[in-house]
């Protein structure tokens, strides 16, 4: 199954996120990730949604979403910069600490909080890079992860 | 000028040209009803027995008149009782504005008495919905609701109005009704390619849906059919968009479509779908549907393109506009032999119905007699099930907006309310609701509405004492296990009618049919009337294509 990144511009009305997400699930499509925020104009928000399916599925979702009154436009992003942000707490022992810091530096991630038994790390990057980062840190014991989901912007 | 919220609501309805609303009062809409009282000389209100009946009436009114139907209900149960009616309108793309009261803003979200999140509940069954939390925004919200309901592919819109919003005042200034949002003109290249496909077709097949009626494109269709010289078929929702007495018309297509419509699909080389969405009740197995033909689809909704059936060419646009353009570009075609063949099949490949000695009346005879006596000019509403299919099969619809039926949702209990709405909208037309005894019992309470408000409909109950359509499936696919479908209810229709103040007539023998129908037509000039027509329980709807099977191989006979 292919993944599609949809960029959906919506009017900043109450309940608009519910309208969009419930339509997608109602039509039987699965949302892989979701990211919402205001745009350059505060009357509009942009939703970046990753869905899985075939070409036909993706076009169905776009067409269905386009019918919502609050949706101003929907685009399937092909040539776009995709970024995701992650916060992660990793368990540390004094022996492990150096190893974790090495991986953190290698990924140009940041340690944002250090306690006696754990560290909080922050990274922004492509979803692939983030997956890799997580897998390398797994052996140290991951306590908690928060991922924002992809935000994406088309290239010029 | 400064005006109370509830008055603003009524003023805005008047701005929109609304003459009648259907509804039911309650706590949260007390102020709205107070304004309706004040404006009663300008806006009439039909009080139903149940909010569901009001929602179907608003829907029937919309289908019969082409205007947006309006229904008002109170908060909580009043609002939830509209749900089936709204969903029915949504599935069939019927313009409707539902106004619900709600608890005051300060009580929202606190599980207050008769509070329900109706915008949340109706999210998947409305084109859009609103909750108004500022009286200053009330007028523009109502105007926008009508605009959304009436634009593009039409549908229901709900406005939820908390009680305090109807009580507070705001500045109001009358505005002219805004036109619908413009549907973009179809792409020039698409239209040209469509014309080329049409000009190259040897055996074209025109298949029409409800979109023709809602786009008001019936005259364009009639011209198109002549130009292209092709047979015409229709979906359930498309009944009446093409004059069915025209020999080109080869019957309905789908699960209970005609054999001729199915046979013609087998051999056509171009299948032209106009204002239709390829419902599963029409396509059967989509893999074998018109598999030897090219498919050209013209529809206003791009989301219908490739949803159920993949067309070779699609034109997205208002079917009236697109057909108008095609009619100007397409040279006159000649497919005399092809058309004659379809017409011959339409005459020859018919099914026969048999009654029993005890119950000799058959639905085809009943409905064909009704067709003859009303000269095809009645508005026919239906319930759902066998009654609905027979009404579609045996009445010859000449006019758009003359067949009022819940196609997409298949709502039993729809027809009586819808028929009343249709009659209120078209008081000069004969309006008949063709019902079954199962559907009738679902919402028969609305007979009292017809009686009290003297809505002069004919309620024609075809009583076979069973849930006939389900029984038919149980016979064919469930080893004749007639689980909970043998109703045999002791209802005395004559007494029931009398109890509601309605004259009831009974048809038992063939010779009763014409006499009783004539009497009912006469009676309905002054009063609503109820007819019970008793038929045998084993009369089936034929032809029949089992779900998911190829549309080209309908069952023509079922052994009893």
Short mmCIF file of C-alpha atoms in Angstrom, two decimals, chain A residues 18-19 22 26 56 60 63-64 67 69-70, chain B residues 123-124 128-129 144 301-303 306-307 310:
data_model
loop_
_atom_site.label_atom_id
_atom_site.label_comp_id
_atom_site.label_asym_id
_atom_site.label_seq_id
_atom_site.Cartn_x
_atom_site.Cartn_y
_atom_site.Cartn_z
CA UNK A 18 -14.00 16.46 13.29
CA UNK A 19 -15.66 17.05 9.93
CA UNK A 22 -14.80 11.65 10.53
CA UNK A 26 -16.51 7.02 7.59
CA UNK A 56 -8.09 5.44 -6.38
CA UNK A 60 -11.75 9.44 -3.53
CA UNK A 63 -12.96 14.41 -3.91
CA UNK A 64 -15.00 13.69 -0.82
CA UNK A 67 -17.24 18.65 -0.93
CA UNK A 69 -18.12 23.38 3.01
CA UNK A 70 -15.27 24.24 5.38
CA UNK B 123 -22.44 15.37 10.82
CA UNK B 124 -22.37 12.39 8.44
CA UNK B 128 -23.19 20.98 6.40
CA UNK B 129 -24.53 21.96 9.77
CA UNK B 144 -26.01 30.40 4.02
CA UNK B 301 -20.26 15.56 -8.22
CA UNK B 302 -16.64 14.72 -8.97
CA UNK B 303 -16.62 12.37 -5.99
CA UNK B 306 -14.80 6.28 -10.27
CA UNK B 307 -16.41 5.71 -6.88
CA UNK B 310 -14.84 3.36 -13.44
#
